Amino acid sequence: MTILSGFIKTAATATLLIGGLSASTMAQDLKFFTIGTGGTAYTYYPVGGVIANAISKPPGSRECGEGGSCGVDGLIASAVSSRGSVDNVNAIISGLRNSGFAQSDVAYWAYTGTGTMEGKEPSKDLRTIAALFEEHIHLVALKDSGINGVADLKGKRVSLDEPGSGTYVDANLILEANGLAISDVDAEALKGNAASEALRNGKIDAFFVVAGYPTGSLVELASAADIKLVPIDGDGAKALADKYGFFAQSEIPADVYQGVGATSTVSVGAQWFTSANEDNELIYNITKALWNKESRKLLDVGHAKGKTITMESALSGVGVPLHAGAEKFYKEVGLIK
């Protein structure tokens, strides 16, 4: 062996060792964090993708401010499709997912063991990261259906969404507030595009969706069929808002969906939850990354609802205690005195 070839062999071996060490170190530094969202055709899923992107910073990323990620060092977050609010809360408490989105009402009832969760063990480890955006209850029917109010659903084929979703919970409450029970309708459990397709094909007469507007599946449906949003208003809406403080009377503006006029309805808050068992420093850094000014750019262009996700409203309507890491951040920025 010549001196030169010996040097080359030694250098190559050193490079392999260094490469192996770097790979090992990189693997140790990686952290994975899941965000339970909802059906892919609704608002939770795309918004979850935007937030996952904002808080992620895989090893090797360019630095924040230099065209790179401003997320948490070594974190890879992913948005996971799910059945929705109830499913996400259960998955957080069981440890199946690190975090998830849920309606404010569903989360509060789960945390306290009240309302629709009466008789179940309170989910005392549930914690809030941030309030995100307002969600509106959409009651969708064909324009010529003759369904002009909730009372008109009696005897009709209505999809309430899947059990395990916040939509299913709220649809039941809306029926009840208007003097109806599930037994008064021919109930189906369809979600997203499946519900839209069933309405177009005459297999159902109406369906409920709880989502931030505009929601993708309804945008597509309105471009392919003449639909209406059925008002959820009057005494039923007032009774709902009076009985449950998480509901507010609201409106979906005209032309959010093609050919559909402004419609009175009720709304709830979409919030981001995690477990008290998640590491304080990790949740602190995730919260900080969410509200980084660079994340603002992603939220503004990633989804129409992203523009309404602001730090100023991060604590609006929060009924479940903040995670200690999130609380630390909000104290630092002065949102909590």
mmCIF file of N, CA and C in Angstrom, residues 228-292:
data_model
loop_
_atom_site.group_PDB
_atom_site.id
_atom_site.type_symbol
_atom_site.label_atom_id
_atom_site.label_comp_id
_atom_site.label_asym_id
_atom_site.label_seq_id
_atom_site.Cartn_x
_atom_site.Cartn_y
_atom_site.Cartn_z
ATOM 1 N N LYS A 228 -78.667 25.335 -1.559
ATOM 2 C CA LYS A 228 -78.972 26.412 -0.626
ATOM 3 C C LYS A 228 -78.371 26.064 0.725
ATOM 4 N N LEU A 229 -78.117 27.082 1.522
ATOM 5 C CA LEU A 229 -77.828 26.890 2.936
ATOM 6 C C LEU A 229 -79.112 27.195 3.680
ATOM 7 N N VAL A 230 -79.578 26.235 4.444
ATOM 8 C CA VAL A 230 -80.839 26.386 5.170
ATOM 9 C C VAL A 230 -80.575 27.196 6.441
ATOM 10 N N PRO A 231 -81.349 28.252 6.686
ATOM 11 C CA PRO A 231 -81.113 29.066 7.884
ATOM 12 C C PRO A 231 -81.287 28.264 9.181
ATOM 13 N N ILE A 232 -80.412 28.525 10.118
ATOM 14 C CA ILE A 232 -80.566 28.014 11.484
ATOM 15 C C ILE A 232 -80.709 29.267 12.330
ATOM 16 N N ASP A 233 -81.940 29.694 12.530
ATOM 17 C CA ASP A 233 -82.185 30.991 13.161
ATOM 18 C C ASP A 233 -83.443 30.945 14.013
ATOM 19 N N GLY A 234 -83.976 32.099 14.333
ATOM 20 C CA GLY A 234 -85.214 32.171 15.089
ATOM 21 C C GLY A 234 -85.077 31.676 16.522
ATOM 22 N N ASP A 235 -86.175 31.189 17.064
ATOM 23 C CA ASP A 235 -86.213 30.753 18.464
ATOM 24 C C ASP A 235 -85.253 29.590 18.725
ATOM 25 N N GLY A 236 -85.102 28.701 17.730
ATOM 26 C CA GLY A 236 -84.214 27.548 17.910
ATOM 27 C C GLY A 236 -82.771 27.977 18.096
ATOM 28 N N ALA A 237 -82.320 28.908 17.269
ATOM 29 C CA ALA A 237 -80.945 29.391 17.376
ATOM 30 C C ALA A 237 -80.734 30.160 18.676
ATOM 31 N N LYS A 238 -81.737 30.951 19.066
ATOM 32 C CA LYS A 238 -81.619 31.714 20.316
ATOM 33 C C LYS A 238 -81.563 30.762 21.511
ATOM 34 N N ALA A 239 -82.413 29.735 21.490
ATOM 35 C CA ALA A 239 -82.424 28.760 22.595
ATOM 36 C C ALA A 239 -81.077 28.057 22.701
ATOM 37 N N LEU A 240 -80.490 27.747 21.551
ATOM 38 C CA LEU A 240 -79.189 27.073 21.521
ATOM 39 C C LEU A 240 -78.109 27.969 22.121
ATOM 40 N N ALA A 241 -78.086 29.233 21.699
ATOM 41 C CA ALA A 241 -77.081 30.171 22.195
ATOM 42 C C ALA A 241 -77.273 30.473 23.679
ATOM 43 N N ASP A 242 -78.534 30.529 24.119
ATOM 44 C CA ASP A 242 -78.821 30.809 25.533
ATOM 45 C C ASP A 242 -78.425 29.641 26.427
ATOM 46 N N LYS A 243 -78.667 28.414 25.956
ATOM 47 C CA LYS A 243 -78.397 27.227 26.772
ATOM 48 C C LYS A 243 -76.922 26.874 26.794
ATOM 49 N N TYR A 244 -76.267 27.027 25.642
ATOM 50 C CA TYR A 244 -74.853 26.659 25.528
ATOM 51 C C TYR A 244 -74.043 27.899 25.142
ATOM 52 N N GLY A 245 -73.237 28.372 26.070
ATOM 53 C CA GLY A 245 -72.498 29.614 25.860
ATOM 54 C C GLY A 245 -71.491 29.567 24.732
ATOM 55 N N PHE A 246 -71.183 28.360 24.229
ATOM 56 C CA PHE A 246 -70.183 28.252 23.165
ATOM 57 C C PHE A 246 -70.768 28.549 21.795
ATOM 58 N N PHE A 247 -72.107 28.545 21.688
ATOM 59 C CA PHE A 247 -72.745 28.860 20.412
ATOM 60 C C PHE A 247 -73.003 30.360 20.312
ATOM 61 N N ALA A 248 -72.828 30.888 19.127
ATOM 62 C CA ALA A 248 -73.148 32.284 18.869
ATOM 63 C C ALA A 248 -73.983 32.359 17.596
ATOM 64 N N GLN A 249 -74.939 33.274 17.570
ATOM 65 C CA GLN A 249 -75.703 33.486 16.345
ATOM 66 C C GLN A 249 -74.826 34.275 15.377
ATOM 67 N N SER A 250 -74.762 33.822 14.142
ATOM 68 C CA SER A 250 -73.820 34.403 13.187
ATOM 69 C C SER A 250 -74.397 34.310 11.780
ATOM 70 N N GLU A 251 -73.551 34.570 10.791
ATOM 71 C CA GLU A 251 -74.011 34.555 9.398
ATOM 72 C C GLU A 251 -72.898 34.109 8.475
ATOM 73 N N ILE A 252 -73.263 33.342 7.473
ATOM 74 C CA ILE A 252 -72.353 32.998 6.375
ATOM 75 C C ILE A 252 -72.661 33.988 5.248
ATOM 76 N N PRO A 253 -71.708 34.810 4.838
ATOM 77 C CA PRO A 253 -71.983 35.873 3.862
ATOM 78 C C PRO A 253 -72.409 35.331 2.491
ATOM 79 N N ALA A 254 -73.014 36.197 1.726
ATOM 80 C CA ALA A 254 -73.414 35.851 0.359
ATOM 81 C C ALA A 254 -72.186 35.565 -0.496
ATOM 82 N N ASP A 255 -72.357 34.643 -1.436
ATOM 83 C CA ASP A 255 -71.361 34.317 -2.462
ATOM 84 C C ASP A 255 -70.093 33.662 -1.929
ATOM 85 N N VAL A 256 -70.102 33.237 -0.664
ATOM 86 C CA VAL A 256 -69.013 32.360 -0.198
ATOM 87 C C VAL A 256 -69.051 31.083 -1.027
ATOM 88 N N TYR A 257 -70.275 30.649 -1.324
ATOM 89 C CA TYR A 257 -70.499 29.505 -2.202
ATOM 90 C C TYR A 257 -71.332 29.986 -3.390
ATOM 91 N N GLN A 258 -70.964 29.552 -4.570
ATOM 92 C CA GLN A 258 -71.566 30.043 -5.816
ATOM 93 C C GLN A 258 -73.091 29.972 -5.786
ATOM 94 N N GLY A 259 -73.725 31.126 -6.005
ATOM 95 C CA GLY A 259 -75.176 31.179 -6.101
ATOM 96 C C GLY A 259 -75.914 31.105 -4.784
ATOM 97 N N VAL A 260 -75.198 31.154 -3.659
ATOM 98 C CA VAL A 260 -75.835 31.023 -2.349
ATOM 99 C C VAL A 260 -75.812 32.370 -1.632
ATOM 100 N N GLY A 261 -76.994 32.826 -1.195
ATOM 101 C CA GLY A 261 -77.096 34.115 -0.521
ATOM 102 C C GLY A 261 -76.646 34.054 0.927
ATOM 103 N N ALA A 262 -76.592 35.224 1.571
ATOM 104 C CA ALA A 262 -76.238 35.301 2.987
ATOM 105 C C ALA A 262 -77.229 34.474 3.801
ATOM 106 N N THR A 263 -76.715 33.731 4.775
ATOM 107 C CA THR A 263 -77.560 32.806 5.534
ATOM 108 C C THR A 263 -77.267 32.901 7.021
ATOM 109 N N SER A 264 -78.323 33.092 7.814
ATOM 110 C CA SER A 264 -78.187 33.116 9.266
ATOM 111 C C SER A 264 -77.943 31.702 9.783
ATOM 112 N N THR A 265 -77.054 31.581 10.771
ATOM 113 C CA THR A 265 -76.765 30.271 11.347
ATOM 114 C C THR A 265 -76.161 30.473 12.742
ATOM 115 N N VAL A 266 -75.576 29.424 13.275
ATOM 116 C CA VAL A 266 -74.864 29.528 14.553
ATOM 117 C C VAL A 266 -73.427 29.061 14.347
ATOM 118 N N SER A 267 -72.557 29.491 15.264
ATOM 119 C CA SER A 267 -71.143 29.155 15.115
ATOM 120 C C SER A 267 -70.550 28.728 16.454
ATOM 121 N N VAL A 268 -69.406 28.039 16.346
ATOM 122 C CA VAL A 268 -68.614 27.659 17.517
ATOM 123 C C VAL A 268 -67.158 27.982 17.194
ATOM 124 N N GLY A 269 -66.269 27.839 18.192
ATOM 125 C CA GLY A 269 -64.863 28.113 17.968
ATOM 126 C C GLY A 269 -64.067 26.856 17.695
ATOM 127 N N ALA A 270 -63.152 26.923 16.734
ATOM 128 C CA ALA A 270 -62.212 25.819 16.490
ATOM 129 C C ALA A 270 -60.948 26.111 17.287
ATOM 130 N N GLN A 271 -60.506 25.148 18.089
ATOM 131 C CA GLN A 271 -59.346 25.351 18.948
ATOM 132 C C GLN A 271 -58.374 24.185 18.821
ATOM 133 N N TRP A 272 -57.134 24.424 19.250
ATOM 134 C CA TRP A 272 -56.063 23.425 19.136
ATOM 135 C C TRP A 272 -55.721 22.935 20.538
ATOM 136 N N PHE A 273 -55.785 21.613 20.706
ATOM 137 C CA PHE A 273 -55.602 21.015 22.026
ATOM 138 C C PHE A 273 -54.452 20.009 22.037
ATOM 139 N N THR A 274 -53.944 19.775 23.230
ATOM 140 C CA THR A 274 -52.912 18.766 23.439
ATOM 141 C C THR A 274 -53.126 18.159 24.817
ATOM 142 N N SER A 275 -52.172 17.349 25.264
ATOM 143 C CA SER A 275 -52.255 16.719 26.579
ATOM 144 C C SER A 275 -51.348 17.437 27.572
ATOM 145 N N ALA A 276 -51.752 17.466 28.829
ATOM 146 C CA ALA A 276 -50.913 18.032 29.891
ATOM 147 C C ALA A 276 -49.596 17.285 29.995
ATOM 148 N N ASN A 277 -49.552 16.048 29.474
ATOM 149 C CA ASN A 277 -48.346 15.227 29.563
ATOM 150 C C ASN A 277 -47.295 15.571 28.516
ATOM 151 N N GLU A 278 -47.651 16.399 27.523
ATOM 152 C CA GLU A 278 -46.665 16.808 26.528
ATOM 153 C C GLU A 278 -45.643 17.742 27.185
ATOM 154 N N ASP A 279 -44.398 17.640 26.753
ATOM 155 C CA ASP A 279 -43.290 18.391 27.337
ATOM 156 C C ASP A 279 -43.542 19.897 27.294
ATOM 157 N N ASN A 280 -43.340 20.558 28.427
ATOM 158 C CA ASN A 280 -43.601 21.998 28.530
ATOM 159 C C ASN A 280 -42.773 22.816 27.545
ATOM 160 N N GLU A 281 -41.491 22.503 27.429
ATOM 161 C CA GLU A 281 -40.614 23.260 26.548
ATOM 162 C C GLU A 281 -41.016 23.071 25.090
ATOM 163 N N LEU A 282 -41.408 21.848 24.740
ATOM 164 C CA LEU A 282 -41.838 21.575 23.365
ATOM 165 C C LEU A 282 -43.076 22.396 23.023
ATOM 166 N N ILE A 283 -44.089 22.375 23.891
ATOM 167 C CA ILE A 283 -45.322 23.113 23.598
ATOM 168 C C ILE A 283 -45.066 24.617 23.617
ATOM 169 N N TYR A 284 -44.181 25.076 24.485
ATOM 170 C CA TYR A 284 -43.794 26.491 24.483
ATOM 171 C C TYR A 284 -43.215 26.865 23.115
ATOM 172 N N ASN A 285 -42.284 26.053 22.613
ATOM 173 C CA ASN A 285 -41.645 26.343 21.330
ATOM 174 C C ASN A 285 -42.616 26.227 20.163
ATOM 175 N N ILE A 286 -43.544 25.272 20.247
ATOM 176 C CA ILE A 286 -44.565 25.128 19.195
ATOM 177 C C ILE A 286 -45.466 26.359 19.173
ATOM 178 N N THR A 287 -45.889 26.814 20.339
ATOM 179 C CA THR A 287 -46.745 28.009 20.424
ATOM 180 C C THR A 287 -46.005 29.222 19.885
ATOM 181 N N LYS A 288 -44.751 29.347 20.250
ATOM 182 C CA LYS A 288 -43.923 30.460 19.771
ATOM 183 C C LYS A 288 -43.774 30.425 18.258
ATOM 184 N N ALA A 289 -43.579 29.219 17.714
ATOM 185 C CA ALA A 289 -43.432 29.073 16.258
ATOM 186 C C ALA A 289 -44.737 29.398 15.528
ATOM 187 N N LEU A 290 -45.864 29.001 16.123
ATOM 188 C CA LEU A 290 -47.164 29.281 15.508
ATOM 189 C C LEU A 290 -47.345 30.779 15.297
ATOM 190 N N TRP A 291 -46.928 31.572 16.288
ATOM 191 C CA TRP A 291 -47.153 33.014 16.224
ATOM 192 C C TRP A 291 -45.940 33.797 15.745
ATOM 193 N N ASN A 292 -44.928 33.109 15.197
ATOM 194 C CA ASN A 292 -43.792 33.789 14.581
ATOM 195 C C ASN A 292 -44.281 34.611 13.384
#
